[in-house]
PDB file of C-alpha atoms in Angstrom:
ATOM      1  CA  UNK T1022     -78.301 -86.183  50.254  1.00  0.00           C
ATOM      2  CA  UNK T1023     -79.938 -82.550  51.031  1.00  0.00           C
ATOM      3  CA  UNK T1024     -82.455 -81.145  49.333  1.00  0.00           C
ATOM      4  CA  UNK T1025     -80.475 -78.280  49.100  1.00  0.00           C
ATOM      5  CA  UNK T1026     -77.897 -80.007  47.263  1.00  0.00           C
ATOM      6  CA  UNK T1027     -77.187 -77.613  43.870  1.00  0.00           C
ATOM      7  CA  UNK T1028     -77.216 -78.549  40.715  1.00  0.00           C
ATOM      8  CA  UNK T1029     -74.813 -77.653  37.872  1.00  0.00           C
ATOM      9  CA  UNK T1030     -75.509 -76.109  34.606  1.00  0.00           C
ATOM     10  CA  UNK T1031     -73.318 -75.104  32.267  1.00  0.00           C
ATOM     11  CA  UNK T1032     -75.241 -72.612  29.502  1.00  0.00           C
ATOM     12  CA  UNK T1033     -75.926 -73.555  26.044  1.00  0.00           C
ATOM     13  CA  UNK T1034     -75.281 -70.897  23.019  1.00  0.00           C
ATOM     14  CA  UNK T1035     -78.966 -72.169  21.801  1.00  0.00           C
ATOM     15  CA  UNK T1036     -80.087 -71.057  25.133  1.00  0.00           C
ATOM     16  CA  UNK T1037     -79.472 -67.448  24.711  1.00  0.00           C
ATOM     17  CA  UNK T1038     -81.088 -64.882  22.357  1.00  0.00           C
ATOM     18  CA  UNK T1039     -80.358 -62.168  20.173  1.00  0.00           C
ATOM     19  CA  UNK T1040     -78.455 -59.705  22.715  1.00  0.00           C
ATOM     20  CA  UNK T1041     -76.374 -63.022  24.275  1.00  0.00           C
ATOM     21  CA  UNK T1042     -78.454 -63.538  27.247  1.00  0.00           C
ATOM     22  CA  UNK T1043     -80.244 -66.560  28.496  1.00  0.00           C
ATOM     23  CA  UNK T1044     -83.280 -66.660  27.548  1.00  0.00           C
ATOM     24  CA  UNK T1045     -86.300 -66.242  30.202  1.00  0.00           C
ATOM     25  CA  UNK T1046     -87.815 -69.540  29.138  1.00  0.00           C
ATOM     26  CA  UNK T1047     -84.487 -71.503  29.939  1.00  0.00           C
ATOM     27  CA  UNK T1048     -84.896 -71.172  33.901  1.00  0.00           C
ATOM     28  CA  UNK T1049     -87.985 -73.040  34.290  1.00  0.00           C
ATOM     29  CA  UNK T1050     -86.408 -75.912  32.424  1.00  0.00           C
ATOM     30  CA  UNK T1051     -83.254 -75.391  34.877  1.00  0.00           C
ATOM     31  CA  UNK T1052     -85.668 -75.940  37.819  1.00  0.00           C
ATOM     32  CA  UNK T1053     -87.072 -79.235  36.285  1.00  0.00           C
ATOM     33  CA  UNK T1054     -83.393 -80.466  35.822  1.00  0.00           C
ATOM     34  CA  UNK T1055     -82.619 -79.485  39.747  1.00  0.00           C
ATOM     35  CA  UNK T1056     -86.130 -81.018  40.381  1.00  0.00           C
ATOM     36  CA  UNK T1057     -85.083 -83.697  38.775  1.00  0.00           C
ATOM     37  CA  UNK T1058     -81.519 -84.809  39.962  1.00  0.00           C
ATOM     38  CA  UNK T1059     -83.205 -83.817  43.061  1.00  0.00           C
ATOM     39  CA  UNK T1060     -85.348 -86.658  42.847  1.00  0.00           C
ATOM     40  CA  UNK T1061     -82.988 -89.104  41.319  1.00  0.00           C
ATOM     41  CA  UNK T1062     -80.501 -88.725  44.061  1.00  0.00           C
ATOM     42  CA  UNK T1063     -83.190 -89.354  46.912  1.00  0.00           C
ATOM     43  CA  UNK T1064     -83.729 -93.129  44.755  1.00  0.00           C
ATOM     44  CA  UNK T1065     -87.402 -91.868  43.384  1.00  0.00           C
ATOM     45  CA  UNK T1066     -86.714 -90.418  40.075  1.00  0.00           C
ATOM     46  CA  UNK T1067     -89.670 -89.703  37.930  1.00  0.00           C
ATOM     47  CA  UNK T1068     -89.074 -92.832  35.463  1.00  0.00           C
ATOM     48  CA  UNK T1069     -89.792 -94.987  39.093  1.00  0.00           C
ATOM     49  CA  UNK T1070     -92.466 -92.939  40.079  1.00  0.00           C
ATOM     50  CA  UNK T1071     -94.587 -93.710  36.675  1.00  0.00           C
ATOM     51  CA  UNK T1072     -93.557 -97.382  37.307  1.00  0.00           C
ATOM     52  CA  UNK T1073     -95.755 -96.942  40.313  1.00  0.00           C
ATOM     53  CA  UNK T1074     -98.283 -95.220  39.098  1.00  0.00           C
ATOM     54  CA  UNK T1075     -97.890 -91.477  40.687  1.00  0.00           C
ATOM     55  CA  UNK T1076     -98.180 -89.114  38.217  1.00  0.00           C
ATOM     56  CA  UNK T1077     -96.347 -85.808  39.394  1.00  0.00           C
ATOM     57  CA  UNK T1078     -97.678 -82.795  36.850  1.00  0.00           C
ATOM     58  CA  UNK T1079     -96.973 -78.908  37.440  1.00  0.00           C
ATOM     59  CA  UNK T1080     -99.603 -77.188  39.425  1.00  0.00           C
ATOM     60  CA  UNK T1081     -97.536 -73.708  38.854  1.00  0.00           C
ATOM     61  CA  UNK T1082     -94.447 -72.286  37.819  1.00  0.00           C
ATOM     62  CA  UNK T1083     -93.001 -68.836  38.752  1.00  0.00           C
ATOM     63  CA  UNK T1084     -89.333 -67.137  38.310  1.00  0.00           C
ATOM     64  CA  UNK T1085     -87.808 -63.628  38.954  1.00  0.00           C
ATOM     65  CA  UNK T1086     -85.370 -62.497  37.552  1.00  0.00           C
ATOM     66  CA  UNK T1087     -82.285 -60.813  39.342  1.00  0.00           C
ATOM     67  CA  UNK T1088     -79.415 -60.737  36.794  1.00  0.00           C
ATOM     68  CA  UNK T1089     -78.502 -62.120  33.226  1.00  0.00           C
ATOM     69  CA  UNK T1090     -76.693 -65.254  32.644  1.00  0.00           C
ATOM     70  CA  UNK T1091     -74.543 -65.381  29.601  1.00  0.00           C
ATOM     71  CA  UNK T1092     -73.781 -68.392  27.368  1.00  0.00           C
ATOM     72  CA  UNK T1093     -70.667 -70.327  28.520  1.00  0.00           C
ATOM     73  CA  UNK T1094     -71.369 -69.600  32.244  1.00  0.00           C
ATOM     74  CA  UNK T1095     -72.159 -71.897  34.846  1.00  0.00           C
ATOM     75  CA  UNK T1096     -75.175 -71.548  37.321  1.00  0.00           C
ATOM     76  CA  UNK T1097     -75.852 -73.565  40.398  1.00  0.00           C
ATOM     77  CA  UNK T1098     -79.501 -74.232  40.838  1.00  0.00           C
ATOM     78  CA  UNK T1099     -80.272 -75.281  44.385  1.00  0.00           C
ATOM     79  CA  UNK T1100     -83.615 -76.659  45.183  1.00  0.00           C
ATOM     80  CA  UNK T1101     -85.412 -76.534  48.642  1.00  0.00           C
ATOM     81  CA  UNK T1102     -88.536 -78.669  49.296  1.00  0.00           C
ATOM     82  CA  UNK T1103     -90.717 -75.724  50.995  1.00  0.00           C
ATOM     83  CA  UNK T1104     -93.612 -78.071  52.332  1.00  0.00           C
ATOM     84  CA  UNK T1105     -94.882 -81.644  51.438  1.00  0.00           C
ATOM     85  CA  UNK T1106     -98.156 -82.635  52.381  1.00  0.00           C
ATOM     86  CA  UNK T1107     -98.678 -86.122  50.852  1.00  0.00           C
ATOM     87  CA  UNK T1108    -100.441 -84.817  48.136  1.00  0.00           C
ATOM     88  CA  UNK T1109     -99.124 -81.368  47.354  1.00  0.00           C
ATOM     89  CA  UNK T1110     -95.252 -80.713  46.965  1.00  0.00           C
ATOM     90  CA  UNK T1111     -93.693 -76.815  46.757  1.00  0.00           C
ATOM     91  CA  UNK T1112     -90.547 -76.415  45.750  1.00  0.00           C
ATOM     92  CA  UNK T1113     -88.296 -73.269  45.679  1.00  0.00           C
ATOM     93  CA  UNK T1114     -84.579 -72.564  43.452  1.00  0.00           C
ATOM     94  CA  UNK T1115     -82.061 -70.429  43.467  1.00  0.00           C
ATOM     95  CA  UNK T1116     -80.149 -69.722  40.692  1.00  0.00           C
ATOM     96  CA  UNK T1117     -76.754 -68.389  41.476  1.00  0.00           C
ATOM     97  CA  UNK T1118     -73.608 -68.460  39.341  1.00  0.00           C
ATOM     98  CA  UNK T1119     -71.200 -71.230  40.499  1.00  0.00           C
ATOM     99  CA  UNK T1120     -68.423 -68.921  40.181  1.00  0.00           C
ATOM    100  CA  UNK T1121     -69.128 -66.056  42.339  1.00  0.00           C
ATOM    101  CA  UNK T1122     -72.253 -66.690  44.358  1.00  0.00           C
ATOM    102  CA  UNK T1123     -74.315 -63.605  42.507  1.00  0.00           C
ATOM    103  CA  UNK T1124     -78.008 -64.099  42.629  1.00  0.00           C
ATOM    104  CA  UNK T1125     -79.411 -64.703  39.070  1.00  0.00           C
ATOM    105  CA  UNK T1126     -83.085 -65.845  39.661  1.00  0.00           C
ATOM    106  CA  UNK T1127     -85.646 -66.999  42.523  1.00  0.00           C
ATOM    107  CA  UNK T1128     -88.601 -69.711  41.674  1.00  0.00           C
ATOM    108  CA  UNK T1129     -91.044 -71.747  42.767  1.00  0.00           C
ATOM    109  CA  UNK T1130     -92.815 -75.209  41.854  1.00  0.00           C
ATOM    110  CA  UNK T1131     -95.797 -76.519  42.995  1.00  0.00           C
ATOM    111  CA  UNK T1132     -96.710 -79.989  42.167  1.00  0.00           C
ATOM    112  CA  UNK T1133     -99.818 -82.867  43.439  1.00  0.00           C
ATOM    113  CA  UNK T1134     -99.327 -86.539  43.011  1.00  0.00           C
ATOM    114  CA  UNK T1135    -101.728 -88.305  41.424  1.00  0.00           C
ATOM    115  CA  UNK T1136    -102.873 -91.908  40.256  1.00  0.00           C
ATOM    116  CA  UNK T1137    -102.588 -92.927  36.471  1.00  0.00           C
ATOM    117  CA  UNK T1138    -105.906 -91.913  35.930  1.00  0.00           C
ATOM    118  CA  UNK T1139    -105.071 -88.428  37.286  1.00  0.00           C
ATOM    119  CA  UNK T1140    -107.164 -88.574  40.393  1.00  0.00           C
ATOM    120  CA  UNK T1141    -105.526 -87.201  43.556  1.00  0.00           C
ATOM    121  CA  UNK T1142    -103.524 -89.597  45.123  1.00  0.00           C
ATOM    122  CA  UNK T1143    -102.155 -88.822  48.956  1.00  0.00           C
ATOM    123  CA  UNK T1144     -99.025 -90.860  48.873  1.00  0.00           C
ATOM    124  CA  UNK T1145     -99.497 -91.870  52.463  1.00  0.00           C
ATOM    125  CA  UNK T1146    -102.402 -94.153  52.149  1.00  0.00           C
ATOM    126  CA  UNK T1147    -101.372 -95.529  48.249  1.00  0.00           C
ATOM    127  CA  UNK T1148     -97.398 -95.525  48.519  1.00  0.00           C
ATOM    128  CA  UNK T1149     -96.785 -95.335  52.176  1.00  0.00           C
ATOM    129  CA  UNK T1150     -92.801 -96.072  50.874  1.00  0.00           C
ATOM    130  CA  UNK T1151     -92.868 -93.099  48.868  1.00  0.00           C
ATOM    131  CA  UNK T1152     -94.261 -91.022  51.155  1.00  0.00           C
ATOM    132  CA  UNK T1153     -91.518 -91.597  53.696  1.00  0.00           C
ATOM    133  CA  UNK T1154     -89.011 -90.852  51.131  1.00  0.00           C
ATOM    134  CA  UNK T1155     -90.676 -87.555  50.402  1.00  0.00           C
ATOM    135  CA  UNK T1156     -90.749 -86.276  54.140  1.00  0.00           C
ATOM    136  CA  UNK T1157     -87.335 -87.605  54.206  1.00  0.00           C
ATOM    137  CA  UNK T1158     -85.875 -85.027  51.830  1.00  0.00           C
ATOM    138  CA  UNK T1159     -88.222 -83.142  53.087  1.00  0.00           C
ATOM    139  CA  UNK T1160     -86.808 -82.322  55.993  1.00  0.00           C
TER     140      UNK T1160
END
């Protein structure tokens, strides 16, 4: 498992607006999808994560656009961890279509971990198992 390992998705017709294009809102949802399997195939999806009490919100959320994506076409969305600190994760994408490898977007999470009461939580000192997971896929 890489954290560069893409993630597949084909484009909805309810995705795309009035002149056939996706939507702008669409690719941050992408990225939590990629963020997401991301997570899932490391063993720590989100649904675990609550069940030990990190909380994971979105600090920030930023895309630019490089070309349209159409409905029907598939896009590759292939997350990088840029740094993980314990209590701070960044995460870029790249959205490229599956087919021919053209550049749609470029985008960038950031994200702290936190305890159920939303107080930062460094994962090293409250889930030291976690937190070796994380630098794993890290890098």
């Amino acid at each position: 498992m890489t954290a560069r390992t893409p993630y597949l998705h084909k484009t909805q017709y309810y995705e795309t607006d009035q002149m056939g294009v996706v939507h702008h809102s669409n690719f941050i949802r992408w990225f939590e999808e990629a963020r997401t399997d991301l997570l899932e195939r490391a063993g720590l999806g989100y649904d675990e994560m609550e069940k030990l009490g990190i909380v994971v919100p979105v600090l920030s959320a930023s895309c630019e656009y490089k070309s349209s994506v159409r409905y029907g076409e598939t896009v590759a969305v292939i997350p990088a961890i840029e740094s993980y600190t314990g209590l701070r994760l960044t995460i870029s994408y790249r959205v490229v279509d599956s087919g021919s490898g053209e550049l749609r977007a470029t985008g960038e999470t950031r994200h702290a971990f936190l305890d159920r009461n939303f107080k930062p939580s460094p994962l090293q000192r409250s889930h030291p198992e976690v937190h070796e997971l994380m630098r794993s896929i890290a890098g």
